[in-house]
Short mmCIF file of C-alpha atoms and ligand atoms in Angstrom, two decimals:
data_model
loop_
_atom_site.label_atom_id
_atom_site.label_comp_id
_atom_site.label_asym_id
_atom_site.label_seq_id
_atom_site.Cartn_x
_atom_site.Cartn_y
_atom_site.Cartn_z
CA MET Q 1 80.86 70.53 114.40
CA ASN Q 2 80.43 68.75 117.76
CA PRO Q 3 80.63 71.53 120.38
CA TYR Q 4 83.02 69.45 122.51
CA ILE Q 5 85.42 69.36 119.57
CA GLU Q 6 84.74 72.94 118.47
CA ILE Q 7 85.49 74.41 121.93
CA LEU Q 8 88.97 72.81 121.80
CA ARG Q 9 89.74 74.94 118.70
CA PRO Q 10 91.14 71.85 116.98
CA VAL Q 11 93.02 73.86 114.35
CA ASN Q 12 95.09 75.56 117.08
CA ALA Q 13 95.56 72.30 118.95
CA VAL Q 14 96.71 70.50 115.79
CA MET Q 15 99.06 73.40 114.95
CA ALA Q 16 100.52 73.09 118.44
CA VAL Q 17 100.94 69.32 117.90
CA ILE Q 18 102.78 70.09 114.66
CA THR Q 19 105.47 71.83 116.70
CA VAL Q 20 106.21 68.46 118.34
CA ILE Q 21 106.14 66.67 114.97
CA LEU Q 22 108.59 69.27 113.63
CA MET Q 23 110.94 68.58 116.55
CA ALA Q 24 110.69 64.89 115.67
CA LEU Q 25 111.62 65.68 112.04
CA ILE Q 26 114.52 67.82 113.26
CA THR Q 27 115.83 65.21 115.72
CA GLY Q 28 114.99 62.16 113.58
CA ARG Q 29 113.27 60.60 116.61
CA PHE Q 30 110.01 58.77 115.85
CA ASP Q 31 109.01 56.72 118.87
CA SER Q 32 106.26 56.55 121.50
CA ALA Q 33 107.57 59.73 123.15
CA VAL Q 34 106.55 61.71 120.04
CA LEU Q 35 103.00 60.34 120.23
CA LEU Q 36 102.72 60.99 123.96
CA ALA Q 37 104.18 64.51 123.69
CA SER Q 38 101.78 65.23 120.83
CA ALA Q 39 98.86 64.05 122.94
CA VAL Q 40 100.03 66.23 125.83
CA VAL Q 41 100.24 69.36 123.69
CA PHE Q 42 96.88 68.65 122.04
CA MET Q 43 95.13 68.17 125.40
CA ALA Q 44 96.85 71.13 127.07
CA THR Q 45 96.13 73.49 124.18
CA GLY Q 46 92.54 72.28 124.00
CA ALA Q 47 92.14 72.69 127.75
CA GLY Q 48 93.54 76.20 127.50
CA ASN Q 49 91.02 77.07 124.83
CA VAL Q 50 88.16 75.64 126.90
CA ILE Q 51 89.08 77.51 130.09
CA ASN Q 52 89.57 80.63 128.00
CA ASP Q 53 86.00 80.40 126.73
CA TYR Q 54 84.83 79.56 130.26
CA PHE Q 55 86.08 82.91 131.56
CA ASP Q 56 85.23 84.77 128.35
CA HIS Q 57 81.54 83.80 128.19
CA GLU Q 58 80.34 87.39 128.73
CA ILE Q 59 82.78 89.02 126.31
CA ASP Q 60 82.20 86.26 123.76
CA ALA Q 61 78.47 86.96 123.96
CA ILE Q 62 79.45 90.31 122.31
CA ASN Q 63 82.41 89.31 120.14
CA ARG Q 64 81.79 85.62 119.39
CA PRO Q 65 78.10 84.73 120.19
CA LYS Q 66 78.21 81.51 118.12
CA ARG Q 67 80.88 79.88 120.27
CA PRO Q 68 79.72 76.76 122.25
CA ILE Q 69 79.22 78.46 125.64
CA PRO Q 70 77.50 81.77 124.64
CA SER Q 71 75.36 79.83 122.15
CA GLY Q 72 74.23 77.49 124.95
CA ARG Q 73 75.52 74.30 123.36
CA ILE Q 74 77.84 73.68 126.34
CA SER Q 75 77.12 74.95 129.86
CA ARG Q 76 79.87 76.86 131.69
CA ALA Q 77 79.94 74.22 134.49
CA THR Q 78 80.43 71.41 131.98
CA ALA Q 79 83.16 73.43 130.21
CA GLY Q 80 84.96 73.93 133.53
CA ILE Q 81 84.94 70.19 134.25
CA TYR Q 82 85.97 69.43 130.65
CA SER Q 83 88.95 71.75 130.90
CA ALA Q 84 90.04 70.33 134.28
CA VAL Q 85 89.91 66.74 132.96
CA LEU Q 86 92.00 67.69 129.91
CA PHE Q 87 94.58 69.57 132.02
CA ALA Q 88 94.80 66.58 134.40
CA ALA Q 89 95.22 64.08 131.56
CA ALA Q 90 97.91 66.26 129.96
CA SER Q 91 99.75 66.61 133.28
CA ILE Q 92 99.66 62.89 134.12
CA THR Q 93 100.94 62.04 130.64
CA GLY Q 94 103.58 64.75 130.99
CA PHE Q 95 104.91 63.21 134.21
CA TYR Q 96 104.90 59.78 132.52
CA LEU Q 97 107.35 61.33 130.04
CA GLY Q 98 109.53 62.62 132.87
CA LEU Q 99 109.77 65.04 135.79
CA LEU Q 100 110.73 68.08 133.71
CA PRO Q 101 108.06 67.50 131.01
CA GLY Q 102 105.50 67.04 133.77
CA LEU Q 103 106.54 70.25 135.51
CA VAL Q 104 106.36 72.13 132.18
CA VAL Q 105 102.82 70.86 131.58
CA VAL Q 106 101.59 71.71 135.08
CA SER Q 107 103.14 75.19 135.03
CA SER Q 108 101.79 75.84 131.50
CA SER Q 109 98.36 74.69 132.60
CA LEU Q 110 98.34 76.98 135.64
CA LEU Q 111 99.57 79.86 133.47
CA MET Q 112 96.78 79.28 130.93
CA VAL Q 113 94.17 79.36 133.70
CA TYR Q 114 95.71 82.51 135.22
CA TYR Q 115 95.81 84.07 131.74
CA ALA Q 116 92.15 83.32 131.06
CA TRP Q 117 91.10 84.52 134.55
CA SER Q 118 93.17 87.68 134.78
CA LEU Q 119 96.33 88.26 132.70
CA LYS Q 120 94.58 88.60 129.34
CA ARG Q 121 92.94 91.87 130.38
CA ARG Q 122 96.26 93.59 131.10
CA CYS Q 123 97.98 95.61 128.42
CA LEU Q 124 100.53 93.41 126.61
CA VAL Q 125 100.88 91.02 129.60
CA GLY Q 126 98.23 88.73 128.13
CA ASN Q 127 99.81 88.85 124.68
CA ILE Q 128 103.24 88.01 126.11
CA THR Q 129 101.76 85.11 128.13
CA ILE Q 130 100.02 83.51 125.13
CA SER Q 131 103.05 84.03 122.93
CA PHE Q 132 105.34 82.51 125.56
CA LEU Q 133 103.06 79.47 125.87
CA THR Q 134 102.91 79.09 122.10
CA GLY Q 135 106.69 79.18 121.85
CA LEU Q 136 106.88 76.76 124.77
CA SER Q 137 105.15 74.08 122.70
CA PHE Q 138 108.34 73.85 120.59
CA VAL Q 139 110.48 73.79 123.73
CA PHE Q 140 108.32 71.06 125.29
CA GLY Q 141 108.95 68.95 122.18
CA GLY Q 142 112.65 69.77 122.42
CA ILE Q 143 112.81 68.71 126.08
CA VAL Q 144 111.06 65.41 125.40
CA LEU Q 145 113.05 64.64 122.23
CA GLY Q 146 116.45 65.90 123.43
CA GLU Q 147 117.00 69.00 121.26
CA VAL Q 148 116.43 71.98 123.54
CA ARG Q 149 118.76 74.52 121.82
CA VAL Q 150 116.99 74.38 118.45
CA SER Q 151 113.56 74.22 120.08
CA VAL Q 152 114.26 77.45 121.98
CA ILE Q 153 115.29 79.22 118.76
CA LEU Q 154 112.10 78.06 117.00
CA GLY Q 155 110.11 78.93 120.11
CA LEU Q 156 111.46 82.48 119.93
CA TYR Q 157 110.16 82.84 116.37
CA ALA Q 158 106.80 81.39 117.42
CA PHE Q 159 106.78 83.95 120.26
CA LEU Q 160 107.48 86.90 117.95
CA MET Q 161 104.88 85.97 115.35
CA THR Q 162 102.24 85.10 117.95
CA MET Q 163 102.87 88.49 119.59
CA ALA Q 164 102.05 90.11 116.25
CA ARG Q 165 98.89 88.04 115.87
CA GLU Q 166 97.74 88.59 119.46
CA VAL Q 167 98.00 92.37 119.08
CA VAL Q 168 96.04 92.17 115.82
CA LYS Q 169 93.41 89.98 117.52
CA ASP Q 170 93.07 92.59 120.26
CA MET Q 171 92.49 95.21 117.55
CA GLU Q 172 89.73 92.99 116.16
CA ASP Q 173 88.13 92.55 119.62
CA VAL Q 174 88.54 96.14 120.81
CA GLU Q 175 84.78 96.88 121.17
CA GLY Q 176 83.99 93.83 123.29
CA ASP Q 177 87.18 94.24 125.30
CA ARG Q 178 86.35 97.91 125.99
CA ALA Q 179 82.82 96.96 127.14
CA GLU Q 180 84.36 94.42 129.49
CA GLY Q 181 86.86 96.88 130.95
CA ALA Q 182 89.95 95.18 129.54
CA THR Q 183 93.08 97.34 129.13
CA THR Q 184 94.48 95.84 125.94
CA LEU Q 185 97.00 97.77 123.81
CA PRO Q 186 94.41 99.08 121.29
CA ILE Q 187 92.42 100.48 124.22
CA THR Q 188 95.36 102.06 126.06
CA HIS Q 189 97.49 103.17 123.09
CA GLY Q 190 95.10 103.17 120.12
CA MET Q 191 94.77 101.21 116.89
CA ARG Q 192 97.58 102.99 115.00
CA VAL Q 193 100.26 102.19 117.61
CA SER Q 194 98.93 98.63 117.85
CA GLY Q 195 99.17 98.21 114.08
CA LEU Q 196 102.73 99.54 114.10
CA LEU Q 197 103.78 97.16 116.89
CA ALA Q 198 102.17 94.15 115.20
CA ALA Q 199 103.89 95.00 111.91
CA ALA Q 200 107.22 95.42 113.74
CA PHE Q 201 106.97 91.92 115.24
CA MET Q 202 106.13 90.46 111.82
CA LEU Q 203 109.02 92.26 110.14
CA ILE Q 204 111.60 91.33 112.82
CA ALA Q 205 110.66 87.64 112.66
CA SER Q 206 110.43 87.58 108.87
CA LEU Q 207 113.62 89.48 108.08
CA THR Q 208 115.74 87.47 110.54
CA SER Q 209 114.25 84.07 109.65
CA PRO Q 210 116.95 83.17 107.04
CA SER Q 211 119.32 82.94 110.04
CA LEU Q 212 117.83 79.50 110.74
CA TYR Q 213 119.60 78.35 107.55
CA ILE Q 214 122.77 80.33 108.30
CA LEU Q 215 122.90 78.85 111.82
CA GLY Q 216 122.60 75.36 110.31
CA VAL Q 217 119.24 74.63 111.94
CA PHE Q 218 117.71 73.87 108.53
CA SER Q 219 119.06 72.84 105.12
CA VAL Q 220 118.77 74.93 101.95
CA LEU Q 221 115.34 73.32 101.29
CA TYR Q 222 113.99 75.62 104.02
CA ILE Q 223 114.64 78.75 101.98
CA PRO Q 224 112.25 78.49 98.98
CA VAL Q 225 109.24 77.65 101.19
CA LEU Q 226 110.24 80.30 103.71
CA LEU Q 227 110.11 82.91 100.95
CA PHE Q 228 106.40 82.14 100.51
CA ALA Q 229 105.82 82.47 104.25
CA VAL Q 230 107.72 85.76 104.42
CA ALA Q 231 105.69 87.09 101.47
CA VAL Q 232 102.50 86.28 103.41
CA PHE Q 233 103.79 87.95 106.57
CA LEU Q 234 104.93 91.03 104.67
CA ARG Q 235 101.48 91.25 103.03
CA ALA Q 236 99.90 91.05 106.48
CA ALA Q 237 102.22 93.75 107.81
CA ILE Q 238 101.38 96.09 104.92
CA MET Q 239 97.64 95.43 105.40
CA ILE Q 240 97.64 96.36 109.10
CA LEU Q 241 99.86 99.40 108.48
CA ARG Q 242 97.49 100.69 105.79
CA SER Q 243 94.29 100.21 107.76
CA GLN Q 244 93.52 99.39 111.38
CA ASP Q 245 89.76 98.84 111.21
CA ARG Q 246 88.16 95.66 112.59
CA ALA Q 247 87.63 94.01 109.19
CA THR Q 248 91.29 94.54 108.25
CA ALA Q 249 92.42 93.23 111.64
CA SER Q 250 90.32 90.11 111.12
CA ARG Q 251 91.79 89.50 107.65
CA THR Q 252 95.31 90.16 108.94
CA SER Q 253 94.86 87.72 111.83
CA LYS Q 254 93.79 84.99 109.41
CA LEU Q 255 96.65 85.80 107.02
CA ILE Q 256 99.23 85.53 109.80
CA LYS Q 257 97.83 82.11 110.68
CA VAL Q 258 98.26 81.06 107.02
CA GLY Q 259 101.84 82.32 107.18
CA MET Q 260 102.44 80.24 110.31
CA ALA Q 261 101.18 77.13 108.52
CA VAL Q 262 103.45 77.82 105.52
CA THR Q 263 106.35 78.33 107.93
CA PHE Q 264 105.65 74.89 109.41
CA ILE Q 265 106.10 73.46 105.90
CA ALA Q 266 109.35 75.41 105.54
CA PHE Q 267 110.61 74.01 108.87
CA ALA Q 268 109.68 70.48 107.77
CA ALA Q 269 111.29 70.90 104.32
CA GLY Q 270 114.55 72.05 105.87
CA SER Q 271 114.58 69.43 108.61
CA ARG Q 272 117.27 66.74 108.77
CA THR Q 273 114.72 63.95 108.13
CA ILE Q 274 113.14 65.42 104.97
CA THR Q 275 116.51 66.62 103.62
CA ALA Q 276 117.94 63.11 104.05
CA LEU Q 277 114.81 61.57 102.46
CA LEU Q 278 115.41 63.76 99.40
CA GLY Q 279 119.05 62.67 99.35
CA LEU Q 280 120.41 66.15 99.90
CA GLN Q 281 122.38 65.47 103.08
C1 LIG N 1 109.09 84.01 110.15
C2 LIG N 1 108.95 82.86 111.11
C3 LIG N 1 110.05 81.85 111.16
C4 LIG N 1 107.86 82.81 111.90
C5 LIG N 1 107.53 81.67 112.80
C6 LIG N 1 106.02 81.56 112.90
C7 LIG N 1 105.57 80.28 113.54
C8 LIG N 1 106.15 79.01 113.09
C9 LIG N 1 104.66 80.34 114.53
C10 LIG N 1 104.14 79.12 115.19
C11 LIG N 1 103.03 79.50 116.15
C12 LIG N 1 102.38 78.27 116.73
C13 LIG N 1 103.23 77.25 117.37
C14 LIG N 1 101.04 78.21 116.66
C15 LIG N 1 100.29 77.05 117.21
C16 LIG N 1 98.78 77.40 117.29
C17 LIG N 1 98.49 78.17 118.54
C18 LIG N 1 98.33 77.37 119.76
C19 LIG N 1 98.44 79.50 118.54
C20 LIG N 1 98.07 80.33 119.77
O1 LIG N 1 96.86 80.99 119.40
C21 LIG N 1 96.26 81.73 120.42
C22 LIG N 1 95.21 82.57 119.74
O2 LIG N 1 94.82 83.64 120.55
C23 LIG N 1 94.00 81.72 119.39
O3 LIG N 1 93.15 82.54 118.66
P1 LIG N 1 92.41 81.94 117.37
O4 LIG N 1 93.47 81.31 116.49
O5 LIG N 1 91.74 83.11 116.72
O6 LIG N 1 91.42 80.92 117.89
C1 GRG N 2 103.82 73.60 126.60
C2 GRG N 2 102.52 72.87 126.72
C3 GRG N 2 102.47 71.59 127.47
C4 GRG N 2 101.41 73.35 126.15
C5 GRG N 2 101.41 74.58 125.35
C6 GRG N 2 99.98 74.88 125.01
C7 GRG N 2 99.92 75.96 123.97
C8 GRG N 2 100.54 75.73 122.61
C9 GRG N 2 99.32 77.11 124.30
C10 GRG N 2 99.29 78.22 123.31
C11 GRG N 2 98.44 79.31 123.77
C12 GRG N 2 96.97 78.93 123.77
C13 GRG N 2 96.38 78.21 122.62
C14 GRG N 2 96.22 79.27 124.80
C15 GRG N 2 94.76 78.96 124.90
C16 GRG N 2 93.98 80.19 125.35
C17 GRG N 2 93.56 81.10 124.21
C18 GRG N 2 92.67 80.62 123.12
C19 GRG N 2 93.97 82.32 124.20
C20 GRG N 2 93.40 83.35 123.31
O1 GRG N 2 92.25 83.78 123.96
P1 GRG N 2 91.64 85.23 123.68
O2 GRG N 2 92.67 86.27 123.90
O3 GRG N 2 90.39 85.28 124.48
O4 GRG N 2 91.32 85.19 122.15
P2 GRG N 2 89.99 84.67 121.51
O5 GRG N 2 89.25 85.89 121.06
O6 GRG N 2 90.46 83.81 120.36
O7 GRG N 2 89.23 83.89 122.54
MG1 MG N 3 88.62 84.39 124.40
#
């Protein structure tokens, strides 16, 4: 893959864009604002991934040597400029959408840089920051498309599940993080406590997720697909409770991401637009 695409982590950036598309399905709004907001989230998420690799080049040389910067396919200086251009483009487009969207983009961008430079090495602070930013992608879509209440509820679920995945990712990266002097949860409190906390976040989000139907956020079509997602999350929780070694953490991290993708389908299925299309509203 082209290193300038690879360093964006396009799967993450597209998943973040999907949060905006889901808000469009929920609000029934399909206009230029959706496209612009999607472009903003793609560029901001991509920029965040680039600046993250910019600051992580030493630790990635241990944990992820094939990534574009440690492998020498992109220089750090070029990555820094690349990230700045993407953050600037996202911010300008954000302000074109409005003052509040612009302010959200600029503050998110600054927070992503601060995270990559410092916050990520602090126990739980980095996990909370990334999870907040991930949830904020729903809220950004809600602000632009005029449905903030629902977007905050969905953002909370994104926060909870991303917290679980971030703790599991720290378990996977514990050797490189320790060598770099980071004080992540697995380093300060051990792998067993980290596995318990990650499983707790997965269980809380999964077991309360039917409330999105009860609260009327989604139609009954949400439920059957959600059951698949919850089964995936429960499998991931059991895996990380049974074993906390690096290989299990890596498999669990990937499984949680699959569960997130299935949850996106559940959100879409239960949305007003799809429910109306299927003549059930
Ligand atoms: C039960 C229930 C309703 C759960 C909700 C789960 C859900 C819908 C989560 C959505 C999370 C989301 C918006 C993800 C977008 C992709 C993204 C930007 C994730 C942040 O990832 C940061 C991570 O550290 C990157 O690592 P990697 O994926 O290994 O490159
Ligand atoms: C609200 C707006 C405008 C944008 C939101 C942008 C989003 C969705 C951000 C989500 C969080 C995110 C993708 C941050 C990028 C930085 C990143 C990849 C963090 C994870 O880094 P590490 O903790 O080093 O993990 P890795 O081992 O994967 O590098
Ligand atoms: Mg990193």
